[in-house]
mmCIF file of C-alpha atoms in Angstrom:
data_model
loop_
_atom_site.group_PDB
_atom_site.id
_atom_site.type_symbol
_atom_site.label_atom_id
_atom_site.label_comp_id
_atom_site.label_asym_id
_atom_site.label_seq_id
_atom_site.Cartn_x
_atom_site.Cartn_y
_atom_site.Cartn_z
ATOM 1 C CA UNK B 1129 30.706 73.380 78.707
ATOM 2 C CA UNK B 1130 29.109 69.934 77.900
ATOM 3 C CA UNK B 1131 30.936 67.558 75.902
ATOM 4 C CA UNK B 1132 29.623 66.735 72.349
ATOM 5 C CA UNK B 1133 28.978 63.298 73.359
ATOM 6 C CA UNK B 1134 26.706 64.564 76.130
ATOM 7 C CA UNK B 1135 24.857 66.626 73.897
ATOM 8 C CA UNK B 1136 24.436 63.715 71.597
ATOM 9 C CA UNK B 1137 23.031 61.987 74.422
ATOM 10 C CA UNK B 1138 20.543 64.743 75.205
ATOM 11 C CA UNK B 1139 19.780 64.623 71.492
ATOM 12 C CA UNK B 1140 18.988 61.204 71.335
ATOM 13 C CA UNK B 1141 16.422 61.206 74.348
ATOM 14 C CA UNK B 1142 14.754 64.466 73.235
ATOM 15 C CA UNK B 1143 14.227 62.702 70.011
ATOM 16 C CA UNK B 1144 12.848 59.501 71.768
ATOM 17 C CA UNK B 1145 10.614 61.632 73.531
ATOM 18 C CA UNK B 1146 9.348 63.765 70.539
ATOM 19 C CA UNK B 1147 8.663 60.352 68.657
ATOM 20 C CA UNK B 1148 6.689 58.954 71.770
ATOM 21 C CA UNK B 1149 4.561 62.103 71.827
ATOM 22 C CA UNK B 1150 3.950 62.076 68.218
ATOM 23 C CA UNK B 1151 2.645 58.503 68.428
ATOM 24 C CA UNK B 1152 0.784 59.291 71.377
ATOM 25 C CA UNK B 1153 -0.868 62.622 69.670
ATOM 26 C CA UNK B 1154 -1.801 60.337 66.514
ATOM 27 C CA UNK B 1155 -4.056 57.873 68.789
ATOM 28 C CA UNK B 1156 -7.744 59.555 69.186
ATOM 29 C CA UNK B 1157 -8.790 59.308 72.749
ATOM 30 C CA UNK B 1158 -12.141 59.551 74.753
ATOM 31 C CA UNK B 1159 -12.383 62.140 77.211
ATOM 32 C CA UNK B 1160 -15.692 60.705 78.693
ATOM 33 C CA UNK B 1161 -17.996 61.811 76.013
ATOM 34 C CA UNK B 1162 -18.195 58.326 74.075
ATOM 35 C CA UNK B 1163 -16.262 60.221 70.957
ATOM 36 C CA UNK B 1164 -12.593 59.375 69.957
ATOM 37 C CA UNK B 1165 -11.034 62.942 69.671
ATOM 38 C CA UNK B 1166 -7.690 63.581 68.010
ATOM 39 C CA UNK B 1167 -5.382 65.916 69.479
ATOM 40 C CA UNK B 1168 -6.645 68.864 67.085
ATOM 41 C CA UNK B 1169 -10.151 68.307 68.295
ATOM 42 C CA UNK B 1170 -9.587 68.108 71.721
ATOM 43 C CA UNK B 1171 -7.609 71.404 71.809
ATOM 44 C CA UNK B 1172 -10.396 73.158 69.675
ATOM 45 C CA UNK B 1173 -12.891 71.957 72.388
ATOM 46 C CA UNK B 1174 -10.381 73.202 75.188
ATOM 47 C CA UNK B 1175 -10.021 76.729 73.582
ATOM 48 C CA UNK B 1176 -13.967 77.153 72.909
ATOM 49 C CA UNK B 1177 -14.235 75.924 76.691
ATOM 50 C CA UNK B 1178 -11.896 78.494 77.871
ATOM 51 C CA UNK B 1179 -13.347 81.204 75.692
ATOM 52 C CA UNK B 1180 -17.194 81.322 76.162
ATOM 53 C CA UNK B 1181 -18.903 82.346 73.025
ATOM 54 C CA UNK B 1182 -15.778 82.795 70.804
ATOM 55 C CA UNK B 1183 -16.440 83.529 67.001
ATOM 56 C CA UNK B 1184 -14.432 81.541 64.429
ATOM 57 C CA UNK B 1185 -12.113 83.938 63.415
ATOM 58 C CA UNK B 1186 -10.990 84.602 67.123
ATOM 59 C CA UNK B 1187 -10.746 80.788 67.533
ATOM 60 C CA UNK B 1188 -8.496 80.370 64.514
ATOM 61 C CA UNK B 1189 -6.124 83.299 65.529
ATOM 62 C CA UNK B 1190 -6.033 81.787 68.955
ATOM 63 C CA UNK B 1191 -4.896 78.225 67.700
ATOM 64 C CA UNK B 1192 -2.739 79.519 64.972
ATOM 65 C CA UNK B 1193 -4.640 77.765 62.224
ATOM 66 C CA UNK B 1194 -6.524 79.151 58.972
ATOM 67 C CA UNK B 1195 -9.851 80.228 58.961
ATOM 68 C CA UNK B 1196 -10.760 77.260 56.501
ATOM 69 C CA UNK B 1197 -9.206 74.772 58.763
ATOM 70 C CA UNK B 1198 -11.166 76.162 61.571
ATOM 71 C CA UNK B 1199 -14.338 76.064 59.816
ATOM 72 C CA UNK B 1200 -13.693 72.299 58.827
ATOM 73 C CA UNK B 1201 -12.865 71.562 62.565
ATOM 74 C CA UNK B 1202 -15.980 73.315 63.804
ATOM 75 C CA UNK B 1203 -18.069 71.584 61.128
ATOM 76 C CA UNK B 1204 -16.756 68.311 62.501
ATOM 77 C CA UNK B 1205 -17.241 68.966 66.154
ATOM 78 C CA UNK B 1206 -20.900 70.199 65.487
ATOM 79 C CA UNK B 1207 -21.502 66.903 63.559
ATOM 80 C CA UNK B 1208 -20.258 65.101 66.512
ATOM 81 C CA UNK B 1209 -22.694 67.258 68.808
ATOM 82 C CA UNK B 1210 -19.719 68.498 70.875
ATOM 83 C CA UNK B 1211 -19.814 72.230 69.764
ATOM 84 C CA UNK B 1212 -23.115 74.451 69.082
ATOM 85 C CA UNK B 1213 -23.386 77.393 66.771
ATOM 86 C CA UNK B 1214 -25.421 80.411 67.719
ATOM 87 C CA UNK B 1215 -26.141 83.817 66.496
ATOM 88 C CA UNK B 1216 -25.807 87.199 68.143
ATOM 89 C CA UNK B 1217 -29.076 88.442 68.550
ATOM 90 C CA UNK B 1218 -28.029 91.974 67.882
ATOM 91 C CA UNK B 1219 -26.261 90.947 64.707
ATOM 92 C CA UNK B 1220 -27.493 87.781 62.992
ATOM 93 C CA UNK B 1221 -24.434 87.465 60.737
ATOM 94 C CA UNK B 1222 -22.017 86.795 63.884
ATOM 95 C CA UNK B 1223 -21.785 83.303 64.420
ATOM 96 C CA UNK B 1224 -20.389 82.277 68.169
ATOM 97 C CA UNK B 1225 -19.636 78.997 69.405
ATOM 98 C CA UNK B 1226 -20.129 77.186 72.626
ATOM 99 C CA UNK B 1227 -19.702 73.631 73.935
ATOM 100 C CA UNK B 1228 -22.654 71.331 73.962
ATOM 101 C CA UNK B 1229 -23.304 69.124 77.159
ATOM 102 C CA UNK B 1230 -21.075 66.403 75.412
ATOM 103 C CA UNK B 1231 -18.534 68.741 74.640
ATOM 104 C CA UNK B 1232 -18.416 69.909 78.260
ATOM 105 C CA UNK B 1233 -18.073 66.277 79.215
ATOM 106 C CA UNK B 1234 -14.968 66.164 76.872
ATOM 107 C CA UNK B 1235 -13.627 69.299 78.101
ATOM 108 C CA UNK B 1236 -13.845 68.268 81.668
ATOM 109 C CA UNK B 1237 -12.416 64.861 80.833
ATOM 110 C CA UNK B 1238 -9.468 66.416 79.112
ATOM 111 C CA UNK B 1239 -8.943 68.623 82.380
ATOM 112 C CA UNK B 1240 -8.700 65.395 84.538
ATOM 113 C CA UNK B 1241 -6.670 63.955 81.918
ATOM 114 C CA UNK B 1242 -4.006 66.735 82.598
ATOM 115 C CA UNK B 1243 -4.384 66.741 86.184
ATOM 116 C CA UNK B 1244 -3.216 63.003 86.145
ATOM 117 C CA UNK B 1245 -0.304 63.603 84.041
ATOM 118 C CA UNK B 1246 0.645 66.699 86.184
ATOM 119 C CA UNK B 1247 0.465 64.453 89.078
ATOM 120 C CA UNK B 1248 2.513 61.741 87.560
ATOM 121 C CA UNK B 1249 5.211 64.319 86.645
ATOM 122 C CA UNK B 1250 5.407 65.711 90.200
ATOM 123 C CA UNK B 1251 5.646 61.933 91.558
ATOM 124 C CA UNK B 1252 8.558 61.406 88.894
ATOM 125 C CA UNK B 1253 10.292 64.358 89.272
ATOM 126 C CA UNK B 1254 9.780 64.932 92.873
ATOM 127 C CA UNK B 1255 9.934 68.259 94.719
ATOM 128 C CA UNK B 1256 12.427 70.673 92.781
ATOM 129 C CA UNK B 1257 14.118 73.906 94.247
ATOM 130 C CA UNK B 1258 13.497 77.002 92.466
ATOM 131 C CA UNK B 1259 17.105 76.592 90.892
ATOM 132 C CA UNK B 1260 16.255 72.938 89.457
ATOM 133 C CA UNK B 1261 13.051 74.164 87.999
ATOM 134 C CA UNK B 1262 14.557 77.295 86.504
ATOM 135 C CA UNK B 1263 17.079 74.785 84.654
ATOM 136 C CA UNK B 1264 14.052 72.556 83.626
ATOM 137 C CA UNK B 1265 12.752 75.664 82.097
ATOM 138 C CA UNK B 1266 15.754 77.007 80.359
ATOM 139 C CA UNK B 1267 16.372 73.473 78.850
ATOM 140 C CA UNK B 1268 12.995 73.508 77.550
ATOM 141 C CA UNK B 1269 13.318 76.914 76.124
ATOM 142 C CA UNK B 1270 16.636 76.123 74.602
ATOM 143 C CA UNK B 1271 15.148 72.866 72.854
ATOM 144 C CA UNK B 1272 11.854 74.854 71.613
ATOM 145 C CA UNK B 1273 14.310 77.693 70.239
ATOM 146 C CA UNK B 1274 16.448 74.978 68.401
ATOM 147 C CA UNK B 1275 13.099 73.708 66.598
ATOM 148 C CA UNK B 1276 12.179 76.964 65.596
ATOM 149 C CA UNK B 1277 15.626 77.881 64.307
ATOM 150 C CA UNK B 1278 15.467 74.761 62.023
ATOM 151 C CA UNK B 1279 11.931 75.774 60.582
ATOM 152 C CA UNK B 1280 10.181 72.809 61.911
ATOM 153 C CA UNK B 1281 6.927 74.220 63.352
ATOM 154 C CA UNK B 1282 4.332 72.192 65.194
ATOM 155 C CA UNK B 1283 1.053 72.084 63.416
#
């Protein structure tokens, strides 16, 4: 079993990682559309891009946020000309969402952003054995469970 001192080192490094991620997520980024997008905005764009013609209710469920919060987010993204609303021809009350051409640029830019991150992770980790990879997954699952147990839910 790992000594308390070793667990303290893991905890301290994990806290540093979380703080760095938090700081990074607070800085809006341009993913190629010319818009500075916050993390919540680009993740909404990504979900719309992956679920063509999604309605706001389904989007709120997929993102785990309230319908009022998704309504506000959609309004911001429509105002920025990144998302378009359109109605179902068979049901005029039903609204669907799709990416505008600028939204598609941001979507693809974010995909490239993640590809670069994955490449850096692979470079920094090198090739992993199945056992090493399983240990990393086990560690990350334990950290996620620890956060869940403490009641600190990411927004």
